[in-house]
Coordinates of C-alpha atoms and ligand atoms in Angstrom, one line a residue:
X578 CA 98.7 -75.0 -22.4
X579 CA 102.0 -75.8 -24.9
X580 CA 104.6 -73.5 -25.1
X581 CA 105.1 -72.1 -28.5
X582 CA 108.0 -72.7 -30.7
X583 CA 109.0 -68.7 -29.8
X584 CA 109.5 -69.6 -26.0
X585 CA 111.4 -73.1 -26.7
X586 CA 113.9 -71.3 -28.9
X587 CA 114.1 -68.5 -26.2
X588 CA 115.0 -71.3 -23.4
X589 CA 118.3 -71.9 -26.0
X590 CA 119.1 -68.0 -25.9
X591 CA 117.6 -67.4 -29.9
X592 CA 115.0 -64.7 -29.8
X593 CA 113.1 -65.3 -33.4
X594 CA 112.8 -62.5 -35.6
X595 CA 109.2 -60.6 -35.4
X596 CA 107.3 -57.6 -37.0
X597 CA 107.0 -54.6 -35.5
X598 CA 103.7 -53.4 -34.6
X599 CA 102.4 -51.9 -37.4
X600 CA 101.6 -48.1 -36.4
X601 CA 97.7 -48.2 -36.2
X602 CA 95.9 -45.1 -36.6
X603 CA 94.6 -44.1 -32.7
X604 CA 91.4 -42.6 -33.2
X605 CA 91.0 -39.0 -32.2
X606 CA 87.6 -38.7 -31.1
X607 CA 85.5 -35.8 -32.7
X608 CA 83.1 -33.5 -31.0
X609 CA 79.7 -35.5 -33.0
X610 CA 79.4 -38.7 -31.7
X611 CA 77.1 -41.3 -32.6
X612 CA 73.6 -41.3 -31.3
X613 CA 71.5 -43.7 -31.5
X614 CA 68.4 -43.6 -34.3
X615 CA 65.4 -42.5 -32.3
X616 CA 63.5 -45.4 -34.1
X617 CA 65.7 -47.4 -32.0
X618 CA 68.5 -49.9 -32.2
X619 CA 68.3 -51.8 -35.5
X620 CA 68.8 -55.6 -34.1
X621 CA 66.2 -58.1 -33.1
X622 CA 65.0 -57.4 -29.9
X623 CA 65.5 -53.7 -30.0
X624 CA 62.8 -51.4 -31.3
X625 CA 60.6 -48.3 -31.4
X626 CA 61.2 -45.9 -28.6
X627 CA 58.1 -43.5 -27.5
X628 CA 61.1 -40.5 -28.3
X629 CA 64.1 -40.3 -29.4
X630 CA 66.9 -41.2 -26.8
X631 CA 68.4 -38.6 -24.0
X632 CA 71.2 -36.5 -26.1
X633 CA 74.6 -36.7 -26.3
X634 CA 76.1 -34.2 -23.7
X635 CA 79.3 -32.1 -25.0
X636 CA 81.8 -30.1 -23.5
X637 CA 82.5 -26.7 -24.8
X638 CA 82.5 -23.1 -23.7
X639 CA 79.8 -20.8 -24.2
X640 CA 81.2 -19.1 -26.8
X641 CA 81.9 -22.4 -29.3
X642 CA 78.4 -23.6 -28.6
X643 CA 76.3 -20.5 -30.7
X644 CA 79.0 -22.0 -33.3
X645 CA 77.8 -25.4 -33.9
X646 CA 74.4 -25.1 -32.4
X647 CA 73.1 -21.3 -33.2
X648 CA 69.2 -21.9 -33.2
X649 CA 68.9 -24.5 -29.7
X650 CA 68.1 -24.2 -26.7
X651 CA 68.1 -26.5 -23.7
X652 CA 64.7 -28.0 -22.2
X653 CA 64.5 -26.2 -18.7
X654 CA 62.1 -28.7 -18.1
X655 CA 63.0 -31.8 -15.3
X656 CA 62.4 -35.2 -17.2
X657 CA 59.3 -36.6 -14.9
X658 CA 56.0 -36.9 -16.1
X659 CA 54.5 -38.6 -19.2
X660 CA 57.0 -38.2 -22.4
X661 CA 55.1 -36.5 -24.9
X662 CA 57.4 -36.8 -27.7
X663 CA 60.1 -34.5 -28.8
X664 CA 60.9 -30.9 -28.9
X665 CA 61.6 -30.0 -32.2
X666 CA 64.4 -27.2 -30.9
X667 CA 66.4 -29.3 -29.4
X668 CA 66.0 -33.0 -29.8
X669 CA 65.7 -34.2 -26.7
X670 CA 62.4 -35.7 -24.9
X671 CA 59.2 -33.2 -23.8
X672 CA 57.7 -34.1 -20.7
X673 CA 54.6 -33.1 -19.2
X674 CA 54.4 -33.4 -15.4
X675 CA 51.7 -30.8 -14.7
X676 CA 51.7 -31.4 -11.0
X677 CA 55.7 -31.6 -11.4
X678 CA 55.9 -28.0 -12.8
X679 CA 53.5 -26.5 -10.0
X680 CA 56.0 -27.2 -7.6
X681 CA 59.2 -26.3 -9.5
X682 CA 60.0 -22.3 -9.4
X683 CA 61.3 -22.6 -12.4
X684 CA 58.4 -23.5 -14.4
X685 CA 55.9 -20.8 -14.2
X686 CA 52.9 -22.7 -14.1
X687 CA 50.5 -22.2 -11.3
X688 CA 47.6 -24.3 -11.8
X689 CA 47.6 -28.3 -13.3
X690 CA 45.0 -28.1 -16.3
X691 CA 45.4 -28.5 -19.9
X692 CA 43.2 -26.8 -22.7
X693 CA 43.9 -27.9 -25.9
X694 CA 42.4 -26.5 -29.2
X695 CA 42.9 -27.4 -33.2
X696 CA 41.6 -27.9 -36.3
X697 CA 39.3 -31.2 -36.3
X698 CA 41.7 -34.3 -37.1
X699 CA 44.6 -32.5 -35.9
X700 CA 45.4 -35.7 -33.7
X701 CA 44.0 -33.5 -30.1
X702 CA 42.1 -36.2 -28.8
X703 CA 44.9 -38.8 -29.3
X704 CA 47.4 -36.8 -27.6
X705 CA 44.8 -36.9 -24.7
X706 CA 44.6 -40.9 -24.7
X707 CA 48.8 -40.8 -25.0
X708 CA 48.9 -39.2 -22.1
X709 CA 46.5 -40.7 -19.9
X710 CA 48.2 -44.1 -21.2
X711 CA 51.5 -42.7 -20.2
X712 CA 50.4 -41.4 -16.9
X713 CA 48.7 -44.4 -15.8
X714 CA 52.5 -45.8 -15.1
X715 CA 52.1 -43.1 -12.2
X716 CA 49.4 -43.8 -10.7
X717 CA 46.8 -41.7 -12.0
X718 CA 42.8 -42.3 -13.0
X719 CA 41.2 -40.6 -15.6
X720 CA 37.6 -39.9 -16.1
X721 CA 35.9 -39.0 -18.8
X722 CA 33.5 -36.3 -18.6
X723 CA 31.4 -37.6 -21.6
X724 CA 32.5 -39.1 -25.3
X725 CA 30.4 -37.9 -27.6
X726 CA 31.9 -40.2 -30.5
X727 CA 32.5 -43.4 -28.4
X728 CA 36.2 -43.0 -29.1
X729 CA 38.0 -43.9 -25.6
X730 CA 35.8 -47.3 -25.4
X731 CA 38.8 -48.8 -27.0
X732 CA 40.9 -47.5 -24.1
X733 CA 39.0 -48.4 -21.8
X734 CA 38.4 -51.8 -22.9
X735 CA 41.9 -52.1 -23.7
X736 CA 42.6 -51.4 -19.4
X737 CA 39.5 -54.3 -19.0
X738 CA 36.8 -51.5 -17.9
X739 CA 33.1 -51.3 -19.4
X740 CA 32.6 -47.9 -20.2
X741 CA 29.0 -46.4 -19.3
X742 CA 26.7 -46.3 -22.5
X743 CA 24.1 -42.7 -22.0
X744 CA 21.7 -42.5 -23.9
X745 CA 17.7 -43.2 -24.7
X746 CA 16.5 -46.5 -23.7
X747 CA 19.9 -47.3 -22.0
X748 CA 19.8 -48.6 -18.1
X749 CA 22.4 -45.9 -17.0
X750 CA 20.7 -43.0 -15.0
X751 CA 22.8 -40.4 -13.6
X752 CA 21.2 -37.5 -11.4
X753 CA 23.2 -34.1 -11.7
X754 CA 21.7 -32.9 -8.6
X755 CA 23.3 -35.4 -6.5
X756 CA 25.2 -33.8 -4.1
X757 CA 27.4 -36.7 -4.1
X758 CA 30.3 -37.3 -1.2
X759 CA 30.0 -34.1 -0.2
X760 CA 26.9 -34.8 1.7
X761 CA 28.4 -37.3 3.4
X762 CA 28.1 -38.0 7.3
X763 CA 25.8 -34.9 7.2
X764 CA 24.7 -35.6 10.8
X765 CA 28.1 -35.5 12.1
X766 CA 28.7 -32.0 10.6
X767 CA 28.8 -28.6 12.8
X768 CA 26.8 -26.2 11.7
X769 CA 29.0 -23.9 10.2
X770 CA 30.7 -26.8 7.8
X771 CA 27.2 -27.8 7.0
X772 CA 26.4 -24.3 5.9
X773 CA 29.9 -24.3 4.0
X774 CA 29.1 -27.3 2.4
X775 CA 25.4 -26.7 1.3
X776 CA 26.9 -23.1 0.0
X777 CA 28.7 -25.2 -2.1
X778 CA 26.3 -27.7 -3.2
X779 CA 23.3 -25.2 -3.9
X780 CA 25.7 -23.2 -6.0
X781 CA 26.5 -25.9 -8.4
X782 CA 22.8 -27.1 -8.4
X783 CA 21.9 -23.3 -9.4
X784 CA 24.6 -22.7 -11.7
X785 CA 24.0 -25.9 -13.5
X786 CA 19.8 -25.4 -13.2
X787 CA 20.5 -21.9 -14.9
X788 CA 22.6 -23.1 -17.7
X789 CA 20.2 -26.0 -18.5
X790 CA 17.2 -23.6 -18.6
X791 CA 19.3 -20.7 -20.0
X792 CA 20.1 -23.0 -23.4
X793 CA 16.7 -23.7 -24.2
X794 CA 15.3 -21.1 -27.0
X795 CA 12.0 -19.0 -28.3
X796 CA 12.8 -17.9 -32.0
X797 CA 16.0 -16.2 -31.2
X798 CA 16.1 -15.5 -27.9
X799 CA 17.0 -17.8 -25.2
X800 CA 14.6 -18.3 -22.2
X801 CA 16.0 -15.8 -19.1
X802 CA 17.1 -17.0 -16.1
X803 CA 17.7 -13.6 -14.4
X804 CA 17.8 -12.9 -10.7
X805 CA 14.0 -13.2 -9.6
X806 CA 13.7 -16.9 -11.7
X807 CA 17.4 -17.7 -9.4
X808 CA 15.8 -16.8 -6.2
X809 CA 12.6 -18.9 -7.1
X810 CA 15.2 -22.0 -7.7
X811 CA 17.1 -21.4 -5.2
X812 CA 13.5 -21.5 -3.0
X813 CA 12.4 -24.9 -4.6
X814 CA 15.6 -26.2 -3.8
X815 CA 15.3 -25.1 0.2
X816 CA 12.0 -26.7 0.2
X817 CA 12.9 -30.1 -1.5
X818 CA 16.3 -30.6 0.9
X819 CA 15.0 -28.9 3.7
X820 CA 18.3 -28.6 4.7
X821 CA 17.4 -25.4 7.2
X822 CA 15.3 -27.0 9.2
X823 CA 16.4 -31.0 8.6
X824 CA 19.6 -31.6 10.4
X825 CA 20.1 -35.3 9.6
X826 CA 20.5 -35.6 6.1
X827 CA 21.2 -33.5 2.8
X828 CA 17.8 -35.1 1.1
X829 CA 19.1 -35.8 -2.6
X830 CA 16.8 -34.6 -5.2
X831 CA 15.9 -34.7 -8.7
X832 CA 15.0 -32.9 -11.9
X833 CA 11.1 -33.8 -11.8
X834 CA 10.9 -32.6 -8.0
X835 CA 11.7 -29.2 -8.7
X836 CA 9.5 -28.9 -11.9
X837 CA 6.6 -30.8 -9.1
X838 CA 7.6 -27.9 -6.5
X839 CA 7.1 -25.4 -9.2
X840 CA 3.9 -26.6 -10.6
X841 CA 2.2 -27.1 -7.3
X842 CA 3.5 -24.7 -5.4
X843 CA 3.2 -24.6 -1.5
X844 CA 1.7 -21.1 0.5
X845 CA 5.4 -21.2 2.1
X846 CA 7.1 -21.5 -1.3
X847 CA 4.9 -18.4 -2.3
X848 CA 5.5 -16.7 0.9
X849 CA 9.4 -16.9 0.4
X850 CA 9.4 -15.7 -3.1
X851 CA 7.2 -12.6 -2.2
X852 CA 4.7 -13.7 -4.6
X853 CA 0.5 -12.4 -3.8
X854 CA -1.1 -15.3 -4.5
X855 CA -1.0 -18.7 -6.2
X856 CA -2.4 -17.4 -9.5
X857 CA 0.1 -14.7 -9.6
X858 CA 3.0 -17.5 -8.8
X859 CA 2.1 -20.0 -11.3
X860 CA 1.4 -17.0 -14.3
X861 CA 4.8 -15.3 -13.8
X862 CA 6.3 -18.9 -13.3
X863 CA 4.9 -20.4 -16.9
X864 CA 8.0 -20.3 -18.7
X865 CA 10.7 -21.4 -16.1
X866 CA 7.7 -24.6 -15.8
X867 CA 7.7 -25.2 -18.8
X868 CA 11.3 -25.2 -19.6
X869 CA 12.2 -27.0 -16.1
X870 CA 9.6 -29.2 -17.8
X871 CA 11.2 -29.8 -20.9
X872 CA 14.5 -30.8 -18.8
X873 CA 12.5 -34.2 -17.9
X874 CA 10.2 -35.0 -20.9
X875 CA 12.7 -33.6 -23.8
X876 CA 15.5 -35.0 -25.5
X877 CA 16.9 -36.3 -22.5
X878 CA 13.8 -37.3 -20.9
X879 CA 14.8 -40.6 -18.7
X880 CA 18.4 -40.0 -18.8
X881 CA 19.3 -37.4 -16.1
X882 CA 15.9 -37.2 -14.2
X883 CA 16.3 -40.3 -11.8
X884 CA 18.7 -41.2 -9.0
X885 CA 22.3 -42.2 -10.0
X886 CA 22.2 -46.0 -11.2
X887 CA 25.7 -46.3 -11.8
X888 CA 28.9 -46.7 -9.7
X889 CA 32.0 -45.1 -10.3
X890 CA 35.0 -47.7 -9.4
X891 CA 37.6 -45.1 -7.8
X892 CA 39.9 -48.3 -8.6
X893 CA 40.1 -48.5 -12.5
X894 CA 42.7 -47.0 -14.0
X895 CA 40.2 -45.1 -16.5
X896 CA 36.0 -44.9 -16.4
X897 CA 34.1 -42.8 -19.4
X898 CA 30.4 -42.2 -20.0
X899 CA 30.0 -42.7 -23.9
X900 CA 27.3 -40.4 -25.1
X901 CA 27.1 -41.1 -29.2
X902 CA 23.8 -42.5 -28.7
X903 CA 23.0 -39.0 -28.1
X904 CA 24.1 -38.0 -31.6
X905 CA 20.2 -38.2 -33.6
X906 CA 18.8 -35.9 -30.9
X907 CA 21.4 -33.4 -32.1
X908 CA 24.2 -31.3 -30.7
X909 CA 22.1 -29.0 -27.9
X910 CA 21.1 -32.7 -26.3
X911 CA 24.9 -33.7 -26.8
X912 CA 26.1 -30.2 -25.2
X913 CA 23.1 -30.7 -22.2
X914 CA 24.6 -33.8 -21.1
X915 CA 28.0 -32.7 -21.2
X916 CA 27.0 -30.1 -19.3
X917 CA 25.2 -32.4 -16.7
X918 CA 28.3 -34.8 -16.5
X919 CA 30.8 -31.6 -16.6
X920 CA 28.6 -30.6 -12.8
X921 CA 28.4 -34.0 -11.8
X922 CA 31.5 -35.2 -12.4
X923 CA 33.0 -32.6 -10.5
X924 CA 31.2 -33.3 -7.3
X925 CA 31.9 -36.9 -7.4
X926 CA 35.1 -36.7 -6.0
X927 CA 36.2 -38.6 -3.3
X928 CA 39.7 -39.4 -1.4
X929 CA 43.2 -39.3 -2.5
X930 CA 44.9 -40.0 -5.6
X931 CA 45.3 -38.1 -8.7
X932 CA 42.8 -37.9 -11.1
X933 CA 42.9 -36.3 -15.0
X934 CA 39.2 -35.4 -15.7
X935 CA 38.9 -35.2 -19.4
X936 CA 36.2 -32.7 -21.0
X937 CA 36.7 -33.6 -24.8
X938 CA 34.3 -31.6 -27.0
X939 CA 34.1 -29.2 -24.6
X940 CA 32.6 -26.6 -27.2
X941 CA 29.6 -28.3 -27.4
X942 CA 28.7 -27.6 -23.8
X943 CA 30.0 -24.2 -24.2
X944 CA 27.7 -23.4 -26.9
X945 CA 24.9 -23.9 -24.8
X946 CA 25.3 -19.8 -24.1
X947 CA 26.5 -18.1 -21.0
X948 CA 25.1 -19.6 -18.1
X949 CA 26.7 -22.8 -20.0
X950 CA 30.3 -21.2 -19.9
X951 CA 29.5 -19.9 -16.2
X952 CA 28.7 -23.2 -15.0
X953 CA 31.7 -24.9 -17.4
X954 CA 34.2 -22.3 -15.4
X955 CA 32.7 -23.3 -11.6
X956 CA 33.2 -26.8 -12.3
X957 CA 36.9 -26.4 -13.3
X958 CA 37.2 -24.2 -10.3
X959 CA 35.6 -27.1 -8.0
X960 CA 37.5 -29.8 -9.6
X961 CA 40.6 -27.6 -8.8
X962 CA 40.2 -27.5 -5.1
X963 CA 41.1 -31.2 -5.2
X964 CA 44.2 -30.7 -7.6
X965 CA 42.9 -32.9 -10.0
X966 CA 44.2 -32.2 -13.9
X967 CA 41.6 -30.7 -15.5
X968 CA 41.7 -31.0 -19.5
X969 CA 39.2 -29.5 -21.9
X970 CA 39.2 -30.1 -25.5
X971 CA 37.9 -27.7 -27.8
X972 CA 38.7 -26.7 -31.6
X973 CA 39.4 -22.7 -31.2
X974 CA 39.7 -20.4 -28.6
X975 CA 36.8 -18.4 -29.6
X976 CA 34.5 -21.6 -28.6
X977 CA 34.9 -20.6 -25.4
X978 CA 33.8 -16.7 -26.6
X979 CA 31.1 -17.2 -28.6
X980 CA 28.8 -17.8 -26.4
X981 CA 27.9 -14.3 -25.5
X982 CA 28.2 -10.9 -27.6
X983 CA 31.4 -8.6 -27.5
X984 CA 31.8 -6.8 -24.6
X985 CA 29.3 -8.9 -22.4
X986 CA 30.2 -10.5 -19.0
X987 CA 30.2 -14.1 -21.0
X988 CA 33.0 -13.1 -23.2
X989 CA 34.9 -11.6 -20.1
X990 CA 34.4 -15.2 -18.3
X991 CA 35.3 -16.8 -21.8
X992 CA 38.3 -15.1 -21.3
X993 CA 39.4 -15.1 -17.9
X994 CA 38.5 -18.9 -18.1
X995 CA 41.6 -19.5 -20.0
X996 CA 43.8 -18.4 -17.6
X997 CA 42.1 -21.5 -15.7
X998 CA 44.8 -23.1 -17.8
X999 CA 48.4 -22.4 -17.5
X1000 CA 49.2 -25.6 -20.3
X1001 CA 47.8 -25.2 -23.7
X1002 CA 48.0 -27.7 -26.6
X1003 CA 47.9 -25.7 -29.4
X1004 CA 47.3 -28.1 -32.6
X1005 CA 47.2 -26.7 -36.3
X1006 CA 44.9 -24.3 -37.7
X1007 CA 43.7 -22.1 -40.2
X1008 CA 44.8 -18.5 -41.0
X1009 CA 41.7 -17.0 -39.8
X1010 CA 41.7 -18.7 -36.5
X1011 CA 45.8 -16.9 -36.0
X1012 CA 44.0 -13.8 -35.2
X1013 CA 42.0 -15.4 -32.2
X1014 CA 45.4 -17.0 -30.9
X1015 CA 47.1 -14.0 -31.2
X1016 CA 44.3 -11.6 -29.2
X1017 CA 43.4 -14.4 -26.7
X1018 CA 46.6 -16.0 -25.6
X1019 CA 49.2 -13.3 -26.5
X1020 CA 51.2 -15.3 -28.5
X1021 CA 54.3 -14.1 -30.6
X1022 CA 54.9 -13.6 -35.0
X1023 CA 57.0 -17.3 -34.4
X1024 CA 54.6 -19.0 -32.4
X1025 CA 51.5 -18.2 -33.9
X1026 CA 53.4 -19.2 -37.9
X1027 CA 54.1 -22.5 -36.0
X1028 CA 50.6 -23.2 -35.6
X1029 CA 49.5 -22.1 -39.3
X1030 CA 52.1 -23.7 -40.8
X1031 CA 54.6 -25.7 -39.1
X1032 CA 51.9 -28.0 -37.3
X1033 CA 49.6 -28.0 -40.2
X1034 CA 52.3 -29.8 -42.0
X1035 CA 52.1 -33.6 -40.1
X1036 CA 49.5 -35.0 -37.9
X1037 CA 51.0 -35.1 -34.3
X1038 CA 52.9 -31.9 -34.5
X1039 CA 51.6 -29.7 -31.7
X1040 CA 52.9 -25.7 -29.6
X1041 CA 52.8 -26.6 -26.5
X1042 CA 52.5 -23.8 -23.8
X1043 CA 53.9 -23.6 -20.5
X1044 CA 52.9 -20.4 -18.9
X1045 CA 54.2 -18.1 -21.4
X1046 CA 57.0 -20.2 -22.8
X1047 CA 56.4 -21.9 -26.2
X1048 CA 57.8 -25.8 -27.3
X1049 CA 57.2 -27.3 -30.5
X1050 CA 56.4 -30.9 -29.8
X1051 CA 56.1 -34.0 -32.1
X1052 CA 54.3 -36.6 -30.7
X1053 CA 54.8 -40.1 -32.1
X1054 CA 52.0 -42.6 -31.3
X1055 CA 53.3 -46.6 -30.7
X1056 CA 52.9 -47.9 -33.9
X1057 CA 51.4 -51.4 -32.7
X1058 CA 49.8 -50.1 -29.1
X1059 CA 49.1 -46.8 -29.2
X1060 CA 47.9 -46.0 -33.2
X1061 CA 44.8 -48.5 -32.5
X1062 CA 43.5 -47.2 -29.2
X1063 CA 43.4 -43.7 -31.2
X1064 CA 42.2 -44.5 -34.6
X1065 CA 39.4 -42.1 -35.1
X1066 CA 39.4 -42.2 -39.0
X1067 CA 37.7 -45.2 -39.8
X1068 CA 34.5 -43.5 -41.6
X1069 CA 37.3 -41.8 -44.0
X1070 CA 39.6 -44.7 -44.9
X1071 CA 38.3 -46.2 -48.7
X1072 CA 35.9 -49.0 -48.3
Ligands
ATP1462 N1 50.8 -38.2 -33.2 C1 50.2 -38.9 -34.1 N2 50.8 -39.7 -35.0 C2 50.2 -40.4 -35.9 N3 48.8 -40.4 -36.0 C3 48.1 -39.6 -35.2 C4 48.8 -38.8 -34.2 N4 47.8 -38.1 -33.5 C5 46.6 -38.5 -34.1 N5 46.8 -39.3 -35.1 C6 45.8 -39.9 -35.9 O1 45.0 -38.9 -36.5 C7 43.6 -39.2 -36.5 C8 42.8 -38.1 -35.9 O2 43.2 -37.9 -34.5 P1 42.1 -37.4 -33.4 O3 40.9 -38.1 -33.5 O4 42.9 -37.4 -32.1 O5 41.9 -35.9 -33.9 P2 41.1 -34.7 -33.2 O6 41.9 -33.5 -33.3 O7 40.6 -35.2 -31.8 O8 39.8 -34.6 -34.1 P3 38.3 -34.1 -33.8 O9 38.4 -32.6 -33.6 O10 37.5 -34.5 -35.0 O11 37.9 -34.8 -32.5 C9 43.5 -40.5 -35.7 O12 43.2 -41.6 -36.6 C10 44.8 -40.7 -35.0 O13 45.2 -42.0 -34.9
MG1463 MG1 38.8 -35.5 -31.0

């Protein structure tokens, strides 16, 4: 490079005349910074972000921070799990890591699942398909315990699996008295984890066997399924697995054997249920026939009375059953199937992994009646033995009361079934509902005002509950990837 004119004049002793620096302001940096919009960057390449970006961190002592920031408080929360938008308090990302929070001390939640309740349209569904989108990334598989409107097809179709279409006339058959892995290598068992096994097995047949019977109606009274009509199940089912006497295998059986047993019964059958004679068995039997009966030549004749047809790839990311083709045999068929796939789904559980079982429209099933909400609480509990994240999706806590009167032993398993959740997604809802928050969940004046106003005010706005702590959570949907998978308001947009 040349030397200037400055240095050539320099070599001769003349030193040029210059400006002096002209004082520039230094900057003195403030206590705000600049953070970054949380729609992202604005410059080509740069975009939306699932949640705003991690917050600016600021020194200060305790005492100046009440000053500029009176009404915040920091997440105590770790940032692992799925980032389920923003927490309204305090800016900065929610995540939900059930499995996480279990093992932090810090977090007092003792069990994975996830209820969620609001108004219909609230946006609870979509918050169900964000996060099983979001924990995929971790390795998780979600299964869906039944769709009654079709609406995670586009999910699944979007991860390249076929969901399972249920309903009359379809090929899909799917046996909820299979006793599914659990039976497996039967021969190999000892005795006493064969009898620990079958106890559990025989308990979810009966459970499930009373709830389906239970629902089913004269006038105004449901049929009863008290002790005597449990011990003559629980004899039928002996007889048809003969898993007393039979060492070898757990014989798998279906919905028209038992109503066969019943009908036709054997002298040992009528032995072991301390009936007198034949003619005594089959009179005192007439209505648990006929409505064992109506389990394989009703509504959902063809459906859930032959051997499974269909296999479950533990591989795919996400499997569903979709169930609308249910829809014109009304919402008792809908809730019966849930509450076949609810059982079924439960004992179909198999290896490692994590798995997110997903019970959306779980009111339907639960308004089935007690035995219904028995049977919805015993799978949760068996699904829980493997750690798996339960979630149930309903519109108001009271669904899960109002299947038995005040006072009764339903509405005390109503209620003690939602401490089966220590997360709850509480969406918008009406006034009247407030009361039900407040008596069933304990919440606080501030909590419950979020939920009748605050959330009511924009779609996505959600209390979320960890143990007994309370975050107000935006969720905000991907625009181009997300929005589509959840769009459920087709029928209502303007034609
Ligand atoms: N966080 C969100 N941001 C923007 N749109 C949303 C958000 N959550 C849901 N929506 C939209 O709101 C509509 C209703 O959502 P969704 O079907 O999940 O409601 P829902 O509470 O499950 O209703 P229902 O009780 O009838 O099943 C959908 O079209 C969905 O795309
Ligand atoms: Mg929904």
């Amino acid at each position: 490079m040349g030397r200037g004119v400055k240095e050539l004049l320099s070599d001769f002793g003349h030193d040029l005349p210059h400006h002096p620096p002209s004082p520039t302001a230094t900057a003195v940096p403030g206590p705000f910074t600049h953070a970054t919009s949380w729609r992202g960057p604005r410059r080509a390449g740069a975009g939306w972000a699932a949640s705003r970006p991690p917050v600016r961190q600021y020194r200060m002592t305790s005492d100046q921070v009440g000053l500029y920031w009176p009404l915040t408080t920091a997440t105590p929360m770790a940032a692992t799990g799925a980032p389920m938008g923003v927490d309204v308090l305090n800016g900065s990302t929610f995540y939900v890591d059930p499995h996480g929070w279990i093992q932090d001390d810090q977090i007092p939640v003792t069990n994975p699942n996830i209820f969620i309740f609001g108004k219909p349209g609230r946006g609870k569904s979509a918050w169900v398909k964000a996060f099983c989108n979001r924990m995929f990334a971790f390795g998780y598989q979600a299964l869906i315990l039944g769709d009654p409107k079709d609406e995670y097809e586009l999910l699944c179709r979007h991860f390249g699996v076929e969901p399972f279409a249920i309903g009359p006339g379809m090929p899909a058959r799917l046996n909820p008295l299979d006793p599914g892995p659990l039976a497996a290598g039967w021969n190999k068992l000892t005795r006493a984890e064969r009898d620990h096994k079958s106890g559990l097995i025989f308990g979810r047949w009966l459970v499930l066997l009373r709830s389906l019977i239970g629902c089913q109606t004269i006038g105004d009274h449901r049929v009863p399924v008290g002790p005597t009509e449990e011990q003559i199940l629980k004899a039928v089912l002996d007889t048809l697995t003969r898993h007393d006497t039979d060492s070898r295998e757990l014989r798998p059986i279906v919905l028209p054997q038992v109503w066969a047993v019943l009908n036709n019964p054997s002298s040992e059958l009528i032995d072991a249920t301390r009936f007198p004679d034949r003619w005594r068995f089959l009179e005192e039997t007439r209505l648990l026939r006929d409505a064992v009966a109506q389990l394989t030549t009703g509504a959902l004749a063809g459906i859930f009375d032959a051997p499974t047809s269909i296999t479950i790839d533990w591989q795919a990311p996400i499997q569903s059953m979709s169930l609308s083709r249910l829809a014109g045999l009304g919402d008792q068929a809908t809730g019966m199937a849930l509450a076949c796939l609810s059982s079924w789904g439960s004992a179909m559980r198999e290896g490692g992994g994590h798995r997110i079982n997903i019970r959306d429209e779980a009111w339907k099933q639960l308004r089935l009646g007690p035995d219904a909400v028995a049977s919805f609480d015993q799978d949760l509990r068996l699904s829980r033995a493997h750690g798996d994240i339960e979630i149930a999706v309903s519109h108001k806590p009271s669904d899960y009361q109002s299947a038995g009167h005040a006072g009764t032993q339903a509405q005390q398993i109503a209620k003690d079934l939602l401490h089966l959740a220590d997360i709850k997604v509480l969406y918008g809802q009406d006034a009247d509902v407030a009361d039900d928050l407040d008596h069933l969940l304990d919440l606080r004046p501030l909590a419950r005002d979020a939920i009748t106003g605050w959330a009511m005010h924009r779609t996505g706005r959600a209390l979320i509950c960890v143990g007994p702590h309370t975050h107000k959570v935006h969720l905000a949907l991907h625009p181009d990837l997300e929005l589509p998978l959840t769009h459920t308001n087709h029928n209502l947009a303007p034609s």
